[in-house]
Structure formats: C-alpha cells, structure tokens
C-alpha cells in the first residue's frame, strides 16, 4: 500500500508539472477510495511499468454572465502601467517619418490613381480581435478577465483610439491617395485592428498560448497592408494607425488595472521568467522602412529623348514574417518572407511627357497627311492617364543561418546569413483616349468617323526574377515569457535587370485608321514603342521592429 501511494503521488506530481497551464481550471479534487485488485507482478528498477494517472480539466461551460463579477482565488493583481510595453510609440513615430517620404502623386484632373487591387476584406478583418475574444469567452474558455472587466478594458481601449484617431484626422486633413476625402492620416481601420489584436494578446496570448497573439497581430498587419493596396491609405497612415491602436489597447488595460485591482481577474500571465537564452527560437511579424538604392537611369537621351528618364523612388514599405529554430542558445536555421513596396517619385513628370507625346504625334500625323491639323480637340474628346500600380513591389523568400548572442536573460543580439529569391511586380501607367476617328477626306477640324474609346499600357517598369543575399543585425528584448520585441536593420543585395516599355502611340491605329492601315505591327512597334533594359546592383536596407513569439 505504501509503495502504491508513493507511486500515485509521483504520477500526480509529474502530470501536474506537465500540465501547468491547465491546473488553475481544475475543481478541487475529491478523495475517493479506488477499487484495488491484488495481482502478482514484478518491479524492475531499470524500467518501471505503472499505470498512468489521468486527470481531466472540467469541460468548459458557456459563459453568458455579462454583468456578474467573478474572481478566481490566488491571483496576483496587476499594477497600474505594470503591463505597458509602449511598442506603439515607435510605430506612430515611424508613420510621421514616412509622411515626409510620402508618394509624390497628387490628384489632378489630367490623371488618376486607380489600382487593380480591390477587396472589402479589410472592412471585416479589423474586427477579428474582438470577435475572437468574444467567441472564446462565450465558449467558456477563460482568459484574463471576467465579462465586466473585459468590457471595460475593451471600451476604454477603443474609446482612447477613437478620440486620438478622429482628433488627428480632422486636424491634419490629409488627402487620401484616391482623392476621395481629406481624412487619410492616421488609418482608422488599422488602429481598430490593432486595438483588437492587443485585446486578444492580453486576454489569451499572455495567459493561454502565444499563438493567439500571433493570430491577432498577423491579421491586424494584413488589414493595414490591404488598406494601402486598396488605395485608401498611405503607408504613413497605416504605421501611425498601428501605433495608436497598440498604445490605446494597452492604456485601456492599464486604466482598468488601476480601477478594478484584483477584482474580476480569472488568470494571470503564463508562469515563467523572460529568457532569451533558453528560448531563442522565434516566430515574428515585422514592419519597417526600406532605404538603399533608390534610382534607375535608363539613359534615353541617346535615343533622342529630351530626358534621360531618371526615375527616383521613395522610402519603401516592408512587411514580413520570419522564424528560426535554434539547436542551442547560439545557432539555428530559419527563413523569412517579405513584401517591400517602393513608390515612384514624379508621376507628374511622366504624365507631362505623355501629353507632349500626344501633341507631337498629332503634329507628325498632320505632316504625313499633308493637312493643316492643328486642333487636337477635334479628334480627341477625352484623355486620361490611369496609374494602376504606383509602386515597384518585391516579393522575396529567404532561407539561411541564424545566430543569437545573449547579453542577459532579457536581451540578446542577433544576426543571420540568408539566400533567397526575389520576384518583382511591375509599375504601370495606362492611357485612355476617346474621340472620333479621322478618315481620309474628312474636314480636318470636323472628323466624321465612328466614336472610339481605347486604353493601353502607356508606361510599364518591371524587374526579372533573381537570387538575392542578405544579412542583418537585431536587438531582442524579452518582456514576457514567450514574448519579445525586436528592432532590426537588415541588408540585402541583388543584381537585377529592369525593363521599361514606353508606348506613346497606342491610340493611333484607332484614331487614324486610314493612315496606318498599311503599317505592319512590327513597324508600328519600332516607331512608337521604346523598350530599354538596364542591369543594376540593388542595395537595400530595412529598418524596422517586430513582435516575436519565443519557444
């Protein structure tokens, strides 16, 4: 009997240690006398064979007690500001810095910015955080707070966010990139998404599993990216919105920690000391600003152009996900996925070239037809230049070696050596012309042909797929068990071939059918389409911050 009780006690102890995340959910154990059946057996000290004592936590019950306060015993109250990271502050400042590097595009009557990417998913993903928290809570999956404390924390967080966002919007009066309204900075959708992500992080990421935090902040980051791709926000709006959302969510919880103290607490944070020595493996979501090589010179003067077509790019937006598994505290392998988007400067200059081209081509056709065609409005009723992609975007995937150099339990320096593949999405300006066809024999100023409406790729710029190499340094701060913030500076280099296609006569076949009916397609391309490729080594630096899950 003594040996049996000792064995049972060892089994309970080992199982409790293995399930330390669930022990607080268990009801008090009731002592029962098990039915025992005497059997002969052998015990060997080299390999014990014993029955495993299984213990199950009570099945979660639906929780609809919205107004009933509950507090689990033995929990440590959170102190005011004790759980603040202020991670939103550098994001907000980064947004202010990015404002000065904002796209040079300005809404004008002679051209418009209409991107191909359109989705309404971001209208829903901004509410992923609170939807997940409410769903888990209703399902009886206990988080940090009971209903009254949770609702108060969420209400304060969203209230602070709404006050800050709307005050800044109506003060700054920043025009949206699509020209629809002057309330672009900061992004309300992104701020809403990051308040919800912080809510999920506080309630379940810190107390249950860090992967809830990854899900919350991952969806929030995707929401911000979609706001940029939808042409509703500049990157500066998204960065500042994310910063405001995170800071507001943390302040909401800090105020409720001050008001509620220990009342309404159901779980504390996961037990453990922040330690980058024992937990260097990580998965992170990052956001940063890309610098480095920011110009392309196609040298078009040698082809008779009035300009060399020297293109300059602004600071890029970089969003990525990264992870590595470490075999020991110092060495590991991993990979990175990153999207980097660089807006071009000076669309007005390119569009001015387009208008000059139209006038020049019209004059050329006038001379060919030996007519005095001087009124461009006679055959062109409407002309517009549509920017379908105002960014040169790189999609990159990398694999390689990761290094970790612990400075203390909480701080560590990191580095890496990566090799990967780079894919470019082209930059594109379309032209659209509508009017009446000019036919042979028409009065020069009164064309009698059919109406036409033609759209074509006026200017495109893209890069080929290439291999790339990268490295970087980082500083990691572990602020919680399994959680850390990281600031980093990454460097990448690649050798790319960039190709520019400049088609300034895409409407002439339709506008002057008689003049071009005998021209072959190849002759047309030779005369009206300029194609130039250049090779250039691109150096890229990305300065940013990331939220990491350590395991």
mmCIF file with all atom_site columns, N, CA, C and O in Angstrom, residues 438-469:
data_model
loop_
_atom_site.group_PDB
_atom_site.id
_atom_site.type_symbol
_atom_site.label_atom_id
_atom_site.label_alt_id
_atom_site.label_comp_id
_atom_site.label_asym_id
_atom_site.label_entity_id
_atom_site.label_seq_id
_atom_site.pdbx_PDB_ins_code
_atom_site.Cartn_x
_atom_site.Cartn_y
_atom_site.Cartn_z
_atom_site.occupancy
_atom_site.B_iso_or_equiv
_atom_site.pdbx_formal_charge
_atom_site.auth_seq_id
_atom_site.auth_comp_id
_atom_site.auth_asym_id
_atom_site.auth_atom_id
_atom_site.pdbx_PDB_model_num
ATOM 1   N N  . UNK A 1 438 ? -10.628 59.877 -87.455 1.00 0.00 ? 438 UNK A N  1
ATOM 2   C CA . UNK A 1 438 ? -10.410 60.744 -88.604 1.00 0.00 ? 438 UNK A CA 1
ATOM 3   C C  . UNK A 1 438 ? -10.199 59.859 -89.823 1.00 0.00 ? 438 UNK A C  1
ATOM 4   O O  . UNK A 1 438 ? -9.308  59.017 -89.854 1.00 0.00 ? 438 UNK A O  1
ATOM 5   N N  . UNK A 1 439 ? -11.042 60.080 -90.843 1.00 0.00 ? 439 UNK A N  1
ATOM 6   C CA . UNK A 1 439 ? -10.949 59.290 -92.066 1.00 0.00 ? 439 UNK A CA 1
ATOM 7   C C  . UNK A 1 439 ? -10.508 60.179 -93.224 1.00 0.00 ? 439 UNK A C  1
ATOM 8   O O  . UNK A 1 439 ? -10.734 61.379 -93.231 1.00 0.00 ? 439 UNK A O  1
ATOM 9   N N  . UNK A 1 440 ? -9.851  59.538 -94.179 1.00 0.00 ? 440 UNK A N  1
ATOM 10  C CA . UNK A 1 440 ? -9.351  60.273 -95.334 1.00 0.00 ? 440 UNK A CA 1
ATOM 11  C C  . UNK A 1 440 ? -10.501 61.001 -96.040 1.00 0.00 ? 440 UNK A C  1
ATOM 12  O O  . UNK A 1 440 ? -11.545 60.416 -96.312 1.00 0.00 ? 440 UNK A O  1
ATOM 13  N N  . UNK A 1 441 ? -10.280 62.283 -96.288 1.00 0.00 ? 441 UNK A N  1
ATOM 14  C CA . UNK A 1 441 ? -11.302 63.084 -96.933 1.00 0.00 ? 441 UNK A CA 1
ATOM 15  C C  . UNK A 1 441 ? -12.114 63.916 -95.970 1.00 0.00 ? 441 UNK A C  1
ATOM 16  O O  . UNK A 1 441 ? -12.897 64.779 -96.382 1.00 0.00 ? 441 UNK A O  1
ATOM 17  N N  . UNK A 1 442 ? -11.975 63.687 -94.671 1.00 0.00 ? 442 UNK A N  1
ATOM 18  C CA . UNK A 1 442 ? -12.706 64.476 -93.674 1.00 0.00 ? 442 UNK A CA 1
ATOM 19  C C  . UNK A 1 442 ? -12.207 65.912 -93.669 1.00 0.00 ? 442 UNK A C  1
ATOM 20  O O  . UNK A 1 442 ? -11.057 66.220 -94.002 1.00 0.00 ? 442 UNK A O  1
ATOM 21  N N  . UNK A 1 443 ? -13.084 66.805 -93.255 1.00 0.00 ? 443 UNK A N  1
ATOM 22  C CA . UNK A 1 443 ? -12.659 68.153 -92.905 1.00 0.00 ? 443 UNK A CA 1
ATOM 23  C C  . UNK A 1 443 ? -11.702 68.033 -91.729 1.00 0.00 ? 443 UNK A C  1
ATOM 24  O O  . UNK A 1 443 ? -12.017 67.390 -90.728 1.00 0.00 ? 443 UNK A O  1
ATOM 25  N N  . UNK A 1 444 ? -10.512 68.618 -91.813 1.00 0.00 ? 444 UNK A N  1
ATOM 26  C CA . UNK A 1 444 ? -9.519  68.455 -90.742 1.00 0.00 ? 444 UNK A CA 1
ATOM 27  C C  . UNK A 1 444 ? -10.043 68.769 -89.357 1.00 0.00 ? 444 UNK A C  1
ATOM 28  O O  . UNK A 1 444 ? -9.633  68.157 -88.381 1.00 0.00 ? 444 UNK A O  1
ATOM 29  N N  . UNK A 1 445 ? -10.933 69.732 -89.250 1.00 0.00 ? 445 UNK A N  1
ATOM 30  C CA . UNK A 1 445 ? -11.407 70.126 -87.930 1.00 0.00 ? 445 UNK A CA 1
ATOM 31  C C  . UNK A 1 445 ? -12.754 69.505 -87.593 1.00 0.00 ? 445 UNK A C  1
ATOM 32  O O  . UNK A 1 445 ? -13.310 69.768 -86.531 1.00 0.00 ? 445 UNK A O  1
ATOM 33  N N  . UNK A 1 446 ? -13.304 68.680 -88.506 1.00 0.00 ? 446 UNK A N  1
ATOM 34  C CA . UNK A 1 446 ? -14.612 68.081 -88.243 1.00 0.00 ? 446 UNK A CA 1
ATOM 35  C C  . UNK A 1 446 ? -14.577 66.613 -88.653 1.00 0.00 ? 446 UNK A C  1
ATOM 36  O O  . UNK A 1 446 ? -15.088 66.243 -89.718 1.00 0.00 ? 446 UNK A O  1
ATOM 37  N N  . UNK A 1 447 ? -13.944 65.752 -87.841 1.00 0.00 ? 447 UNK A N  1
ATOM 38  C CA . UNK A 1 447 ? -13.896 64.322 -88.188 1.00 0.00 ? 447 UNK A CA 1
ATOM 39  C C  . UNK A 1 447 ? -15.294 63.720 -88.186 1.00 0.00 ? 447 UNK A C  1
ATOM 40  O O  . UNK A 1 447 ? -16.145 64.087 -87.384 1.00 0.00 ? 447 UNK A O  1
ATOM 41  N N  . UNK A 1 448 ? -15.528 62.789 -89.110 1.00 0.00 ? 448 UNK A N  1
ATOM 42  C CA . UNK A 1 448 ? -16.867 62.194 -89.248 1.00 0.00 ? 448 UNK A CA 1
ATOM 43  C C  . UNK A 1 448 ? -16.870 60.703 -88.957 1.00 0.00 ? 448 UNK A C  1
ATOM 44  O O  . UNK A 1 448 ? -17.875 60.035 -89.164 1.00 0.00 ? 448 UNK A O  1
ATOM 45  N N  . UNK A 1 449 ? -15.745 60.140 -88.492 1.00 0.00 ? 449 UNK A N  1
ATOM 46  C CA . UNK A 1 449 ? -15.665 58.704 -88.250 1.00 0.00 ? 449 UNK A CA 1
ATOM 47  C C  . UNK A 1 449 ? -16.446 58.279 -87.011 1.00 0.00 ? 449 UNK A C  1
ATOM 48  O O  . UNK A 1 449 ? -17.097 59.084 -86.323 1.00 0.00 ? 449 UNK A O  1
ATOM 49  N N  . UNK A 1 450 ? -16.386 56.986 -86.717 1.00 0.00 ? 450 UNK A N  1
ATOM 50  C CA . UNK A 1 450 ? -17.080 56.433 -85.558 1.00 0.00 ? 450 UNK A CA 1
ATOM 51  C C  . UNK A 1 450 ? -16.397 56.868 -84.267 1.00 0.00 ? 450 UNK A C  1
ATOM 52  O O  . UNK A 1 450 ? -15.208 57.215 -84.245 1.00 0.00 ? 450 UNK A O  1
ATOM 53  N N  . UNK A 1 451 ? -17.169 56.815 -83.190 1.00 0.00 ? 451 UNK A N  1
ATOM 54  C CA . UNK A 1 451 ? -16.583 57.077 -81.869 1.00 0.00 ? 451 UNK A CA 1
ATOM 55  C C  . UNK A 1 451 ? -15.633 55.947 -81.504 1.00 0.00 ? 451 UNK A C  1
ATOM 56  O O  . UNK A 1 451 ? -15.863 54.780 -81.836 1.00 0.00 ? 451 UNK A O  1
ATOM 57  N N  . UNK A 1 452 ? -14.564 56.288 -80.826 1.00 0.00 ? 452 UNK A N  1
ATOM 58  C CA . UNK A 1 452 ? -13.625 55.265 -80.352 1.00 0.00 ? 452 UNK A CA 1
ATOM 59  C C  . UNK A 1 452 ? -13.289 55.539 -78.885 1.00 0.00 ? 452 UNK A C  1
ATOM 60  O O  . UNK A 1 452 ? -13.390 56.661 -78.401 1.00 0.00 ? 452 UNK A O  1
ATOM 61  N N  . UNK A 1 453 ? -12.920 54.489 -78.203 1.00 0.00 ? 453 UNK A N  1
ATOM 62  C CA . UNK A 1 453 ? -12.522 54.563 -76.787 1.00 0.00 ? 453 UNK A CA 1
ATOM 63  C C  . UNK A 1 453 ? -11.482 53.463 -76.584 1.00 0.00 ? 453 UNK A C  1
ATOM 64  O O  . UNK A 1 453 ? -11.817 52.283 -76.539 1.00 0.00 ? 453 UNK A O  1
ATOM 65  N N  . UNK A 1 454 ? -10.222 53.823 -76.448 1.00 0.00 ? 454 UNK A N  1
ATOM 66  C CA . UNK A 1 454 ? -9.152  52.832 -76.399 1.00 0.00 ? 454 UNK A CA 1
ATOM 67  C C  . UNK A 1 454 ? -8.298  53.060 -75.160 1.00 0.00 ? 454 UNK A C  1
ATOM 68  O O  . UNK A 1 454 ? -8.055  54.196 -74.752 1.00 0.00 ? 454 UNK A O  1
ATOM 69  N N  . UNK A 1 455 ? -7.857  51.964 -74.532 1.00 0.00 ? 455 UNK A N  1
ATOM 70  C CA . UNK A 1 455 ? -6.992  52.019 -73.343 1.00 0.00 ? 455 UNK A CA 1
ATOM 71  C C  . UNK A 1 455 ? -5.819  51.073 -73.562 1.00 0.00 ? 455 UNK A C  1
ATOM 72  O O  . UNK A 1 455 ? -5.996  49.966 -74.065 1.00 0.00 ? 455 UNK A O  1
ATOM 73  N N  . UNK A 1 456 ? -4.616  51.485 -73.187 1.00 0.00 ? 456 UNK A N  1
ATOM 74  C CA . UNK A 1 456 ? -3.434  50.655 -73.397 1.00 0.00 ? 456 UNK A CA 1
ATOM 75  C C  . UNK A 1 456 ? -2.374  50.951 -72.343 1.00 0.00 ? 456 UNK A C  1
ATOM 76  O O  . UNK A 1 456 ? -2.454  51.961 -71.638 1.00 0.00 ? 456 UNK A O  1
ATOM 77  N N  . UNK A 1 457 ? -1.398  50.058 -72.253 1.00 0.00 ? 457 UNK A N  1
ATOM 78  C CA . UNK A 1 457 ? -0.277  50.247 -71.326 1.00 0.00 ? 457 UNK A CA 1
ATOM 79  C C  . UNK A 1 457 ? 0.647   51.316 -71.898 1.00 0.00 ? 457 UNK A C  1
ATOM 80  O O  . UNK A 1 457 ? 1.343   51.093 -72.895 1.00 0.00 ? 457 UNK A O  1
ATOM 81  N N  . UNK A 1 458 ? 0.644   52.463 -71.272 1.00 0.00 ? 458 UNK A N  1
ATOM 82  C CA . UNK A 1 458 ? 1.460   53.570 -71.750 1.00 0.00 ? 458 UNK A CA 1
ATOM 83  C C  . UNK A 1 458 ? 2.899   53.460 -71.235 1.00 0.00 ? 458 UNK A C  1
ATOM 84  O O  . UNK A 1 458 ? 3.859   53.654 -71.974 1.00 0.00 ? 458 UNK A O  1
ATOM 85  N N  . UNK A 1 459 ? 3.041   53.126 -69.951 1.00 0.00 ? 459 UNK A N  1
ATOM 86  C CA . UNK A 1 459 ? 4.368   53.056 -69.355 1.00 0.00 ? 459 UNK A CA 1
ATOM 87  C C  . UNK A 1 459 ? 4.390   51.919 -68.342 1.00 0.00 ? 459 UNK A C  1
ATOM 88  O O  . UNK A 1 459 ? 3.544   51.867 -67.443 1.00 0.00 ? 459 UNK A O  1
ATOM 89  N N  . UNK A 1 460 ? 5.306   50.988 -68.487 1.00 0.00 ? 460 UNK A N  1
ATOM 90  C CA . UNK A 1 460 ? 5.464   49.901 -67.520 1.00 0.00 ? 460 UNK A CA 1
ATOM 91  C C  . UNK A 1 460 ? 6.939   49.766 -67.160 1.00 0.00 ? 460 UNK A C  1
ATOM 92  O O  . UNK A 1 460 ? 7.826   50.029 -67.975 1.00 0.00 ? 460 UNK A O  1
ATOM 93  N N  . UNK A 1 461 ? 7.172   49.344 -65.938 1.00 0.00 ? 461 UNK A N  1
ATOM 94  C CA . UNK A 1 461 ? 8.530   49.121 -65.463 1.00 0.00 ? 461 UNK A CA 1
ATOM 95  C C  . UNK A 1 461 ? 8.531   47.902 -64.554 1.00 0.00 ? 461 UNK A C  1
ATOM 96  O O  . UNK A 1 461 ? 7.755   47.834 -63.596 1.00 0.00 ? 461 UNK A O  1
ATOM 97  N N  . UNK A 1 462 ? 9.381   46.937 -64.852 1.00 0.00 ? 462 UNK A N  1
ATOM 98  C CA . UNK A 1 462 ? 9.447   45.727 -64.043 1.00 0.00 ? 462 UNK A CA 1
ATOM 99  C C  . UNK A 1 462 ? 10.860  45.185 -63.977 1.00 0.00 ? 462 UNK A C  1
ATOM 100 O O  . UNK A 1 462 ? 11.752  45.618 -64.711 1.00 0.00 ? 462 UNK A O  1
ATOM 101 N N  . UNK A 1 463 ? 11.059  44.228 -63.072 1.00 0.00 ? 463 UNK A N  1
ATOM 102 C CA . UNK A 1 463 ? 12.362  43.601 -62.899 1.00 0.00 ? 463 UNK A CA 1
ATOM 103 C C  . UNK A 1 463 ? 12.246  42.099 -63.017 1.00 0.00 ? 463 UNK A C  1
ATOM 104 O O  . UNK A 1 463 ? 11.185  41.515 -62.765 1.00 0.00 ? 463 UNK A O  1
ATOM 105 N N  . UNK A 1 464 ? 13.328  41.441 -63.364 1.00 0.00 ? 464 UNK A N  1
ATOM 106 C CA . UNK A 1 464 ? 13.314  39.992 -63.538 1.00 0.00 ? 464 UNK A CA 1
ATOM 107 C C  . UNK A 1 464 ? 13.454  39.273 -62.193 1.00 0.00 ? 464 UNK A C  1
ATOM 108 O O  . UNK A 1 464 ? 13.797  39.876 -61.171 1.00 0.00 ? 464 UNK A O  1
ATOM 109 N N  . UNK A 1 465 ? 13.194  37.976 -62.198 1.00 0.00 ? 465 UNK A N  1
ATOM 110 C CA . UNK A 1 465 ? 13.391  37.147 -61.015 1.00 0.00 ? 465 UNK A CA 1
ATOM 111 C C  . UNK A 1 465 ? 14.891  36.912 -60.821 1.00 0.00 ? 465 UNK A C  1
ATOM 112 O O  . UNK A 1 465 ? 15.594  36.569 -61.774 1.00 0.00 ? 465 UNK A O  1
ATOM 113 N N  . UNK A 1 466 ? 15.357  37.100 -59.612 1.00 0.00 ? 466 UNK A N  1
ATOM 114 C CA . UNK A 1 466 ? 16.791  36.938 -59.356 1.00 0.00 ? 466 UNK A CA 1
ATOM 115 C C  . UNK A 1 466 ? 17.013  36.307 -57.989 1.00 0.00 ? 466 UNK A C  1
ATOM 116 O O  . UNK A 1 466 ? 16.127  36.279 -57.134 1.00 0.00 ? 466 UNK A O  1
ATOM 117 N N  . UNK A 1 467 ? 18.262  35.838 -57.790 1.00 0.00 ? 467 UNK A N  1
ATOM 118 C CA . UNK A 1 467 ? 18.694  35.416 -56.467 1.00 0.00 ? 467 UNK A CA 1
ATOM 119 C C  . UNK A 1 467 ? 19.152  36.634 -55.683 1.00 0.00 ? 467 UNK A C  1
ATOM 120 O O  . UNK A 1 467 ? 19.603  37.620 -56.264 1.00 0.00 ? 467 UNK A O  1
ATOM 121 N N  . UNK A 1 468 ? 19.026  36.586 -54.404 1.00 0.00 ? 468 UNK A N  1
ATOM 122 C CA . UNK A 1 468 ? 19.444  37.677 -53.545 1.00 0.00 ? 468 UNK A CA 1
ATOM 123 C C  . UNK A 1 468 ? 20.144  37.131 -52.309 1.00 0.00 ? 468 UNK A C  1
ATOM 124 O O  . UNK A 1 468 ? 19.929  35.975 -51.909 1.00 0.00 ? 468 UNK A O  1
ATOM 125 N N  . UNK A 1 469 ? 20.959  37.968 -51.692 1.00 0.00 ? 469 UNK A N  1
ATOM 126 C CA . UNK A 1 469 ? 21.703  37.579 -50.499 1.00 0.00 ? 469 UNK A CA 1
ATOM 127 C C  . UNK A 1 469 ? 21.476  38.641 -49.430 1.00 0.00 ? 469 UNK A C  1
ATOM 128 O O  . UNK A 1 469 ? 21.359  39.840 -49.729 1.00 0.00 ? 469 UNK A O  1
#
